[in-house]
Amino acid sequence: SRTVDAQKRLDTTPLNATLSPIVCIENPDKDISSNLIRNLEFDPLQEEAVSPPLSLFIQELIVMGSAEMQEKLRGMEGCCDGSAMCCRDWFALTALVNTPDAIRHVILPLLLLELIQQNELNEHDASDANSRMSHILCALIGLGGLAAGALSLLLDMLTKSLGCPRLVALAIRAVGGDEGLHALCRLACCEQMDSEVCTAAVYGIGTLAYPVLGHTDVYCIGVPGLNGTIVFYQPPVLVGYVEVGNDGERRRETSLQCPPPYRPTHVILSAELVRNKLLQFTVSRNFRRATCGYETLPLVLRDFARDAPEACRLQGLSDDVQETLRRCALELEDVSKFLTRVLPFSYDPHYVGRKKELFAVEEVLMNVLYNRRTTLGVVEQTLVSIASLPDFATAHAAFPVLDYVIKCVTRFEREGDTAVEGEKAVLVAGLVALGRLLRNEGTPPAVIDTACVVLLHNLDSSSCRLRHAACIGLGEVGAVVNNPGVVARALTDSLSDAAMNHETVAWALTRLGLRGVRVLLDHITPGDGKSSSRSGGDWHKNKNGSRHHAAVVLPISTRMICARALGKVDFLTVSLGIYEDARRLQEELFRRLAAAITSSQMEEELALECAYALAEAVGINLNGKTPTPCRDEEAASYYRSETLNEAFQVLKGLVESGPLPLSVNKALFYSMCLHGGAHGELYASQTAIQAPLVALRAAATFGLRACGGKVIRTVVMALNDDDAAVRVEAFDTLDAVGVKDVLTVLRTRPYKHTQQVIAALRDSLLRDMGRGAKRQAARDLYAALVRA
């Protein structure tokens, strides 16, 4: 399917920083005012002998009038010689070209010209996520409303099926705002359009449900030979399209809609090209003198300082240029207080409270759904888009979707084996969408009851796809179900269904709250704590009155899946927001998992999964308090200022409870360093070098990798431990942390720390040559420190 193909293309996008192929701008002056500067003279000898601080220099530059700014720009002539002397000018030009007016009148025309050229080429790979056209679209998406002038071209591309349809649809939403959303609604309802166009339009309606991380900056770099070219730079990221909450943290609940292959993409231009463009722009009627710096200026400069050294390296500039850029970055303003930048016009928060607009969107989607001429592919996408929107945007959708799904089930069962695959795909999407829509506040209990009957009915379907979809639907309903006992029994039976995805079943059980969590705990530790899961006399009977599978011991692979699911419980959500219930559930989970970990009857691999699940669960703060930020110093210097957190106390108690398998102790120490704050780091560090038991020292040394380069002094001490097992573990930890992270830390530390590390490395490098330890990172670190 097109959804799967798009996901495959997204998965093949490289995670390292990438540069798009370079293409020359045929006419760099096109669409820019041709009024040139005349009769202005600048004497370079008048420059100040001492340069002002970079931040102050840029702030003064931003608010200059036309004539004064032209004088400064003329003074930057020759900034493309690739030398370190011009780095300050690159920062200044980057600051100027990212002003809102410069983006609209200088950068957008360049990108539109490039996009038009790519459309005319009509290359076969244009829809690929890694194509140049896709990079242009990603750059426009990151500009948001500043690229509103691209809306008509993007709509034309969508109707002509040019480029990646999901990226084009996202671009229409991101740059077009209300007008873009209205245009997508019109296209979705237009019966004259090709079904692929309608599918893309409906997909676009379902995008940007929540804020998505992303923005576009324009970087100016003085690379010889770069003049007249556009380069697209994608910083290294783990994922592309990431929805976040109001706190800027990634949302735990993912969208049902396949994400578009968007990655934050920045534009790199020749500093000389930008200088000339800005000279023209400052004398045009579009130039307006600023009264203060623009809101995102500190973030733009931060991004440039972070990305420019790597971009320069990829362009072949010398190391001294990269080092000068890093030194310039030290003069910039601290941006830790700024919020993470996101794409604009997401439903949440842009459409919160705008009931008229939201109802219009619902009406369009329902009209498409119920139109008999709508193709099956468009119907499937419509159901997915409905289910992907926030609850407040689908307040009226539950009943019509329920009615539609019931008709689909009836028709599918009537047709039996003669049903086409597209009808099954529609029903799958409908069952999943139905589950998510039932969570909306105000959904009548009668609708929830009927929908749960439909979902439970399909959980017994002969089609595995429908059983799986019904399982997801029941998990989406979660604790809102009015008959949790029946649902829990049905899902428990599904754990014994070999054809089912047991990860999905386990997730669905956790969504039921306390009842479902107890079912999973009972299966992890059969025979332990069964009484705690009994909530009624008929709990161990199925709907036919016979005993169900609770007493059956599941395969260890399935039990490991159950344990893994317990680490991902969203306690407040499954407790319907009631703190006391969430806390009671969390405490029971802690107690039962801790008992399982320390049980002598527990298989080691299952105990390991329980240890990681417990660590994840204990790391969740039900109070909504911001976790203590990770600091760069060693924990010994500030741990007294931190309050002991629950994660540290629970995990430390397990470590000290008695002998545990080495793998389990490794998991506990790693989790302690990850979630236990300064006290967890300090405890692991002390254990790594002071514990009398070799196994504890080795496990603690393993766990220190979660702290990164800040614990390098402890790691190199472990490299010289008396026991080879600890030394080998320390080499592995250093390899996992990485040389780059350690060097970054040592640059901020007293020089005596570096000397201590060098001495420890010298003592350890030759000691374990024949033991198969990963010594390369240690050798590279030693070489880098000695060379420095």
Coordinates of C-alpha atoms in Angstrom, one line a residue, residues 22 110 131 212 278-279 314 318 382 389 420 460 494 507 520 553 616 626 692 735 755 783:
I22 CA 23.9 21.1 -5.1
L110 CA 14.8 31.3 -4.3
S131 CA 15.0 13.5 -3.3
V212 CA 5.4 18.8 15.6
L278 CA 20.5 41.8 1.4
L279 CA 22.1 44.8 -0.2
L314 CA 31.2 18.4 4.8
S318 CA 39.7 23.7 7.4
T382 CA -10.8 9.1 6.0
L389 CA -7.4 14.2 15.2
V420 CA -12.4 -7.8 -1.6
D460 CA -13.7 -13.7 17.6
S494 CA -6.2 -13.6 23.1
W507 CA -0.8 -3.2 25.6
L520 CA -0.4 -9.4 33.1
V553 CA 1.3 -21.0 31.9
E616 CA 10.5 2.5 33.4
T626 CA 9.6 18.5 35.9
P692 CA 33.8 -5.9 47.5
D735 CA 33.1 2.4 23.8
Q755 CA 45.9 14.5 33.1
A783 CA 45.5 9.6 21.2

